[in-house]
Amino acid sequence: MPKPGAEFVARMEDVLDVYQRPYDPLRPVVCLDETNRQLIEKRSIPPKPGNPEREDYEYRRCGVVDLFVAFEPLACKRVVKLTDTRTAVDFAHFLRELIEVHYSHCEKIVLVMDNLNIHSIASLYKVFDPATARHIARRLEIHYTPIHASWMNMAEIEIGILSRQCLSQSLSSFELMTRQVNAWTLHRNAACSTVHWRFSSCDARCKLRKLYPIIL
């Protein structure tokens, strides 16, 4: 449960106000989050006369894949990058890819994300030279969700859909998962699928008033 107080509601209302901004293609609001999935190879029992192919209860673990997800709800756009690890290095390279490839035309990316330790401008300086790190940082306007409030990050919702529609089956290799995720991403983008956020600061002050500090 979130800890009530000024720190929580300040961050909450900041993010909620960001979600109320009108669409601006030069300053897009992009939500970022990560997840990971176990690669699993299941074993099948070949069919025999009178018996169909069956799936053995035993399986082999084939490693873990991490997925970075950037989701721009007002443009119905998502970018998913698969990596072998989830470190500051991976995070920094994903930010650079967003800035230089997917949003190269933008003045700034208005970035909403949680408080994971790698979600910091410092990660850029661990990977790139100071000039490059500063160049990327200047293109970002970062807004952090409150602690224990991952529900406020729309990338979490998109990851839930990705999990149900694409990652619920057993995938045994990095390459196979990459093909599946890329196909899912292309389909979702082409269909203009998105999240329609309706919760505002006014709603929070009414429905979550217990989280607000008591003014004496």
Short mmCIF file of N, CA and C in Angstrom, two decimals, residues 79-192:
data_model
loop_
_atom_site.label_atom_id
_atom_site.label_comp_id
_atom_site.label_asym_id
_atom_site.label_seq_id
_atom_site.Cartn_x
_atom_site.Cartn_y
_atom_site.Cartn_z
N VAL A 79 7.11 1.03 -28.45
CA VAL A 79 8.41 0.50 -28.87
C VAL A 79 8.84 -0.50 -27.83
N VAL A 80 9.20 -1.71 -28.27
CA VAL A 80 9.62 -2.76 -27.34
C VAL A 80 11.02 -3.23 -27.75
N LYS A 81 11.94 -3.24 -26.79
CA LYS A 81 13.30 -3.68 -27.06
C LYS A 81 13.63 -4.84 -26.13
N LEU A 82 14.12 -5.94 -26.69
CA LEU A 82 14.49 -7.12 -25.91
C LEU A 82 15.99 -7.10 -25.64
N THR A 83 16.37 -7.42 -24.41
CA THR A 83 17.77 -7.47 -24.02
C THR A 83 18.02 -8.70 -23.16
N ASP A 84 19.29 -9.03 -23.00
CA ASP A 84 19.68 -10.16 -22.15
C ASP A 84 19.72 -9.78 -20.68
N THR A 85 19.86 -8.49 -20.41
CA THR A 85 19.96 -8.02 -19.02
C THR A 85 19.12 -6.75 -18.86
N ARG A 86 18.93 -6.35 -17.59
CA ARG A 86 18.22 -5.10 -17.29
C ARG A 86 19.10 -4.28 -16.37
N THR A 87 20.05 -3.59 -16.96
CA THR A 87 21.02 -2.82 -16.20
C THR A 87 20.96 -1.35 -16.63
N ALA A 88 21.76 -0.52 -15.94
CA ALA A 88 21.85 0.89 -16.33
C ALA A 88 22.34 1.04 -17.76
N VAL A 89 23.20 0.12 -18.18
CA VAL A 89 23.72 0.16 -19.56
C VAL A 89 22.58 -0.07 -20.56
N ASP A 90 21.76 -1.09 -20.32
CA ASP A 90 20.63 -1.37 -21.21
C ASP A 90 19.66 -0.19 -21.23
N PHE A 91 19.39 0.37 -20.07
CA PHE A 91 18.47 1.50 -19.97
C PHE A 91 19.00 2.69 -20.75
N ALA A 92 20.28 3.00 -20.59
CA ALA A 92 20.87 4.14 -21.28
C ALA A 92 20.82 3.97 -22.79
N HIS A 93 21.12 2.78 -23.26
CA HIS A 93 21.07 2.54 -24.71
C HIS A 93 19.64 2.62 -25.25
N PHE A 94 18.67 2.20 -24.44
CA PHE A 94 17.28 2.31 -24.88
C PHE A 94 16.86 3.77 -24.98
N LEU A 95 17.26 4.59 -24.01
CA LEU A 95 16.97 6.02 -24.09
C LEU A 95 17.58 6.65 -25.34
N ARG A 96 18.82 6.27 -25.63
CA ARG A 96 19.49 6.83 -26.81
C ARG A 96 18.75 6.41 -28.08
N GLU A 97 18.29 5.17 -28.13
CA GLU A 97 17.53 4.70 -29.30
C GLU A 97 16.23 5.49 -29.45
N LEU A 98 15.55 5.75 -28.34
CA LEU A 98 14.33 6.54 -28.41
C LEU A 98 14.61 7.93 -28.96
N ILE A 99 15.65 8.57 -28.45
CA ILE A 99 15.99 9.94 -28.86
C ILE A 99 16.45 10.02 -30.31
N GLU A 100 17.30 9.09 -30.73
CA GLU A 100 17.94 9.20 -32.04
C GLU A 100 17.21 8.49 -33.16
N VAL A 101 16.33 7.55 -32.82
CA VAL A 101 15.66 6.77 -33.86
C VAL A 101 14.15 7.03 -33.86
N HIS A 102 13.49 6.68 -32.80
CA HIS A 102 12.03 6.71 -32.78
C HIS A 102 11.45 8.10 -32.58
N TYR A 103 12.21 9.00 -31.92
CA TYR A 103 11.71 10.35 -31.67
C TYR A 103 12.76 11.39 -32.06
N SER A 104 13.45 11.14 -33.14
CA SER A 104 14.52 12.05 -33.56
C SER A 104 14.00 13.42 -33.96
N HIS A 105 12.72 13.52 -34.33
CA HIS A 105 12.13 14.77 -34.77
C HIS A 105 11.63 15.63 -33.62
N CYS A 106 11.65 15.12 -32.41
CA CYS A 106 11.03 15.79 -31.27
C CYS A 106 12.00 16.73 -30.56
N GLU A 107 11.44 17.79 -29.97
CA GLU A 107 12.24 18.69 -29.16
C GLU A 107 12.60 18.03 -27.83
N LYS A 108 11.60 17.41 -27.21
CA LYS A 108 11.80 16.70 -25.95
C LYS A 108 10.85 15.51 -25.89
N ILE A 109 11.25 14.50 -25.13
CA ILE A 109 10.34 13.41 -24.76
C ILE A 109 9.93 13.65 -23.32
N VAL A 110 8.63 13.75 -23.08
CA VAL A 110 8.11 13.87 -21.73
C VAL A 110 7.96 12.45 -21.19
N LEU A 111 8.89 12.03 -20.35
CA LEU A 111 9.04 10.64 -19.97
C LEU A 111 8.44 10.38 -18.59
N VAL A 112 7.50 9.44 -18.52
CA VAL A 112 6.90 9.02 -17.26
C VAL A 112 7.43 7.63 -16.92
N MET A 113 7.98 7.46 -15.73
CA MET A 113 8.50 6.15 -15.33
C MET A 113 8.53 6.05 -13.81
N ASP A 114 8.80 4.84 -13.33
CA ASP A 114 8.82 4.63 -11.88
C ASP A 114 10.21 4.89 -11.32
N ASN A 115 10.40 4.50 -10.05
CA ASN A 115 11.61 4.88 -9.32
C ASN A 115 12.67 3.78 -9.28
N LEU A 116 12.67 2.89 -10.25
CA LEU A 116 13.71 1.87 -10.31
C LEU A 116 15.08 2.54 -10.30
N ASN A 117 16.04 1.91 -9.63
CA ASN A 117 17.34 2.57 -9.42
C ASN A 117 18.05 2.94 -10.72
N ILE A 118 17.81 2.21 -11.81
CA ILE A 118 18.49 2.54 -13.07
C ILE A 118 17.80 3.67 -13.82
N HIS A 119 16.59 4.06 -13.38
CA HIS A 119 15.84 5.11 -14.07
C HIS A 119 16.36 6.49 -13.66
N SER A 120 17.54 6.79 -14.10
CA SER A 120 18.20 8.02 -13.68
C SER A 120 19.08 8.54 -14.81
N ILE A 121 19.22 9.86 -14.85
CA ILE A 121 20.14 10.46 -15.80
C ILE A 121 21.56 9.96 -15.56
N ALA A 122 21.86 9.58 -14.32
CA ALA A 122 23.19 9.07 -14.01
C ALA A 122 23.54 7.85 -14.86
N SER A 123 22.55 7.06 -15.25
CA SER A 123 22.81 5.88 -16.08
C SER A 123 23.45 6.27 -17.40
N LEU A 124 23.08 7.44 -17.93
CA LEU A 124 23.67 7.89 -19.19
C LEU A 124 25.16 8.14 -19.05
N TYR A 125 25.55 8.70 -17.89
CA TYR A 125 26.96 9.01 -17.67
C TYR A 125 27.80 7.77 -17.38
N LYS A 126 27.15 6.67 -17.04
CA LYS A 126 27.86 5.41 -16.84
C LYS A 126 28.22 4.74 -18.16
N VAL A 127 27.56 5.18 -19.24
CA VAL A 127 27.70 4.49 -20.52
C VAL A 127 28.35 5.37 -21.58
N PHE A 128 27.95 6.64 -21.64
CA PHE A 128 28.40 7.52 -22.71
C PHE A 128 29.36 8.59 -22.20
N ASP A 129 30.07 9.19 -23.13
CA ASP A 129 30.92 10.32 -22.75
C ASP A 129 30.03 11.47 -22.29
N PRO A 130 30.57 12.41 -21.51
CA PRO A 130 29.74 13.47 -20.93
C PRO A 130 28.93 14.27 -21.94
N ALA A 131 29.52 14.57 -23.09
CA ALA A 131 28.80 15.37 -24.09
C ALA A 131 27.59 14.61 -24.62
N THR A 132 27.75 13.32 -24.90
CA THR A 132 26.64 12.52 -25.39
C THR A 132 25.57 12.35 -24.32
N ALA A 133 26.00 12.08 -23.09
CA ALA A 133 25.05 11.91 -22.00
C ALA A 133 24.23 13.18 -21.78
N ARG A 134 24.90 14.34 -21.84
CA ARG A 134 24.18 15.60 -21.64
C ARG A 134 23.24 15.89 -22.80
N HIS A 135 23.65 15.53 -24.00
CA HIS A 135 22.80 15.73 -25.18
C HIS A 135 21.50 14.94 -25.04
N ILE A 136 21.60 13.69 -24.59
CA ILE A 136 20.40 12.86 -24.40
C ILE A 136 19.56 13.42 -23.26
N ALA A 137 20.19 13.79 -22.15
CA ALA A 137 19.47 14.29 -20.98
C ALA A 137 18.68 15.55 -21.30
N ARG A 138 19.24 16.41 -22.13
CA ARG A 138 18.54 17.66 -22.48
C ARG A 138 17.27 17.40 -23.29
N ARG A 139 17.19 16.25 -23.90
CA ARG A 139 16.01 15.91 -24.72
C ARG A 139 14.94 15.22 -23.90
N LEU A 140 15.12 15.13 -22.60
CA LEU A 140 14.18 14.42 -21.74
C LEU A 140 13.59 15.36 -20.69
N GLU A 141 12.29 15.22 -20.47
CA GLU A 141 11.60 15.86 -19.35
C GLU A 141 11.00 14.72 -18.53
N ILE A 142 11.59 14.43 -17.38
CA ILE A 142 11.25 13.22 -16.64
C ILE A 142 10.26 13.51 -15.52
N HIS A 143 9.25 12.65 -15.41
CA HIS A 143 8.27 12.71 -14.32
C HIS A 143 8.18 11.31 -13.70
N TYR A 144 8.41 11.23 -12.39
CA TYR A 144 8.41 9.94 -11.70
C TYR A 144 7.06 9.70 -11.02
N THR A 145 6.57 8.47 -11.15
CA THR A 145 5.37 8.07 -10.41
C THR A 145 5.72 7.95 -8.93
N PRO A 146 4.72 8.05 -8.04
CA PRO A 146 5.00 7.85 -6.62
C PRO A 146 5.46 6.42 -6.35
N ILE A 147 6.14 6.23 -5.23
CA ILE A 147 6.54 4.89 -4.81
C ILE A 147 5.28 4.08 -4.51
N HIS A 148 5.28 2.81 -4.93
CA HIS A 148 4.13 1.91 -4.77
C HIS A 148 2.91 2.41 -5.53
N ALA A 149 3.13 2.99 -6.70
CA ALA A 149 2.00 3.45 -7.52
C ALA A 149 2.28 3.13 -8.99
N SER A 150 2.67 1.89 -9.25
CA SER A 150 2.97 1.50 -10.62
C SER A 150 1.73 1.56 -11.51
N TRP A 151 0.53 1.53 -10.91
CA TRP A 151 -0.70 1.62 -11.68
C TRP A 151 -0.81 2.94 -12.43
N MET A 152 -0.03 3.93 -12.02
CA MET A 152 -0.08 5.23 -12.67
C MET A 152 0.75 5.29 -13.95
N ASN A 153 1.53 4.27 -14.19
CA ASN A 153 2.37 4.22 -15.40
C ASN A 153 1.61 3.44 -16.47
N MET A 154 1.20 4.12 -17.53
CA MET A 154 0.43 3.44 -18.58
C MET A 154 1.23 2.36 -19.30
N ALA A 155 2.55 2.42 -19.19
CA ALA A 155 3.35 1.33 -19.77
C ALA A 155 3.08 0.02 -19.04
N GLU A 156 2.72 0.09 -17.75
CA GLU A 156 2.35 -1.12 -17.00
C GLU A 156 1.11 -1.77 -17.61
N ILE A 157 0.14 -0.96 -18.02
CA ILE A 157 -1.06 -1.49 -18.64
C ILE A 157 -0.71 -2.17 -19.96
N GLU A 158 0.14 -1.52 -20.73
CA GLU A 158 0.54 -2.08 -22.03
C GLU A 158 1.32 -3.38 -21.85
N ILE A 159 2.15 -3.44 -20.82
CA ILE A 159 2.88 -4.67 -20.54
C ILE A 159 1.92 -5.80 -20.17
N GLY A 160 0.86 -5.47 -19.44
CA GLY A 160 -0.15 -6.48 -19.11
C GLY A 160 -0.81 -7.05 -20.37
N ILE A 161 -1.10 -6.18 -21.33
CA ILE A 161 -1.68 -6.64 -22.60
C ILE A 161 -0.68 -7.48 -23.37
N LEU A 162 0.57 -7.03 -23.41
CA LEU A 162 1.63 -7.80 -24.07
C LEU A 162 1.76 -9.18 -23.44
N SER A 163 1.69 -9.25 -22.13
CA SER A 163 1.83 -10.53 -21.43
C SER A 163 0.70 -11.49 -21.81
N ARG A 164 -0.52 -10.97 -21.84
CA ARG A 164 -1.67 -11.83 -22.14
C ARG A 164 -1.72 -12.25 -23.60
N GLN A 165 -1.42 -11.34 -24.49
CA GLN A 165 -1.61 -11.60 -25.91
C GLN A 165 -0.41 -12.25 -26.59
N CYS A 166 0.76 -12.09 -26.01
CA CYS A 166 1.97 -12.51 -26.72
C CYS A 166 2.90 -13.41 -25.91
N LEU A 167 2.98 -13.19 -24.60
CA LEU A 167 3.99 -13.87 -23.80
C LEU A 167 3.43 -14.98 -22.92
N SER A 168 2.15 -15.30 -23.07
CA SER A 168 1.56 -16.34 -22.22
C SER A 168 1.97 -17.73 -22.68
N GLN A 169 2.37 -17.86 -23.94
CA GLN A 169 2.80 -19.16 -24.44
C GLN A 169 4.27 -19.40 -24.11
N SER A 170 4.69 -20.64 -24.20
CA SER A 170 6.09 -20.99 -23.93
C SER A 170 6.95 -20.65 -25.14
N LEU A 171 7.99 -19.87 -24.92
CA LEU A 171 8.93 -19.50 -25.98
C LEU A 171 10.32 -19.93 -25.53
N SER A 172 11.04 -20.58 -26.41
CA SER A 172 12.26 -21.26 -26.00
C SER A 172 13.55 -20.53 -26.35
N SER A 173 13.48 -19.46 -27.15
CA SER A 173 14.71 -18.79 -27.55
C SER A 173 14.50 -17.28 -27.65
N PHE A 174 15.60 -16.56 -27.53
CA PHE A 174 15.58 -15.10 -27.65
C PHE A 174 15.07 -14.70 -29.02
N GLU A 175 15.51 -15.41 -30.06
CA GLU A 175 15.11 -15.08 -31.43
C GLU A 175 13.62 -15.29 -31.64
N LEU A 176 13.08 -16.37 -31.10
CA LEU A 176 11.65 -16.65 -31.24
C LEU A 176 10.82 -15.60 -30.52
N MET A 177 11.23 -15.24 -29.32
CA MET A 177 10.49 -14.22 -28.60
C MET A 177 10.58 -12.88 -29.31
N THR A 178 11.73 -12.56 -29.88
CA THR A 178 11.87 -11.31 -30.63
C THR A 178 10.90 -11.26 -31.79
N ARG A 179 10.78 -12.34 -32.54
CA ARG A 179 9.85 -12.37 -33.68
C ARG A 179 8.41 -12.19 -33.20
N GLN A 180 8.06 -12.86 -32.12
CA GLN A 180 6.70 -12.78 -31.60
C GLN A 180 6.38 -11.36 -31.12
N VAL A 181 7.30 -10.78 -30.39
CA VAL A 181 7.07 -9.44 -29.84
C VAL A 181 7.03 -8.39 -30.94
N ASN A 182 7.91 -8.52 -31.92
CA ASN A 182 7.91 -7.57 -33.04
C ASN A 182 6.60 -7.64 -33.83
N ALA A 183 6.10 -8.84 -34.04
CA ALA A 183 4.83 -9.00 -34.76
C ALA A 183 3.69 -8.40 -33.96
N TRP A 184 3.69 -8.62 -32.65
CA TRP A 184 2.66 -8.06 -31.78
C TRP A 184 2.71 -6.53 -31.80
N THR A 185 3.92 -5.97 -31.72
CA THR A 185 4.09 -4.52 -31.72
C THR A 185 3.58 -3.91 -33.02
N LEU A 186 3.95 -4.50 -34.15
CA LEU A 186 3.49 -3.99 -35.44
C LEU A 186 1.97 -4.03 -35.54
N HIS A 187 1.38 -5.11 -35.05
CA HIS A 187 -0.08 -5.25 -35.11
C HIS A 187 -0.76 -4.21 -34.22
N ARG A 188 -0.27 -4.02 -33.01
CA ARG A 188 -0.88 -3.05 -32.09
C ARG A 188 -0.75 -1.63 -32.63
N ASN A 189 0.42 -1.31 -33.20
CA ASN A 189 0.61 0.03 -33.75
C ASN A 189 -0.27 0.27 -34.97
N ALA A 190 -0.36 -0.74 -35.85
CA ALA A 190 -1.17 -0.60 -37.06
C ALA A 190 -2.65 -0.47 -36.72
N ALA A 191 -3.08 -1.14 -35.65
CA ALA A 191 -4.49 -1.08 -35.23
C ALA A 191 -4.80 0.17 -34.41
N CYS A 192 -3.78 1.00 -34.15
CA CYS A 192 -3.95 2.22 -33.34
C CYS A 192 -4.55 1.90 -31.97
#
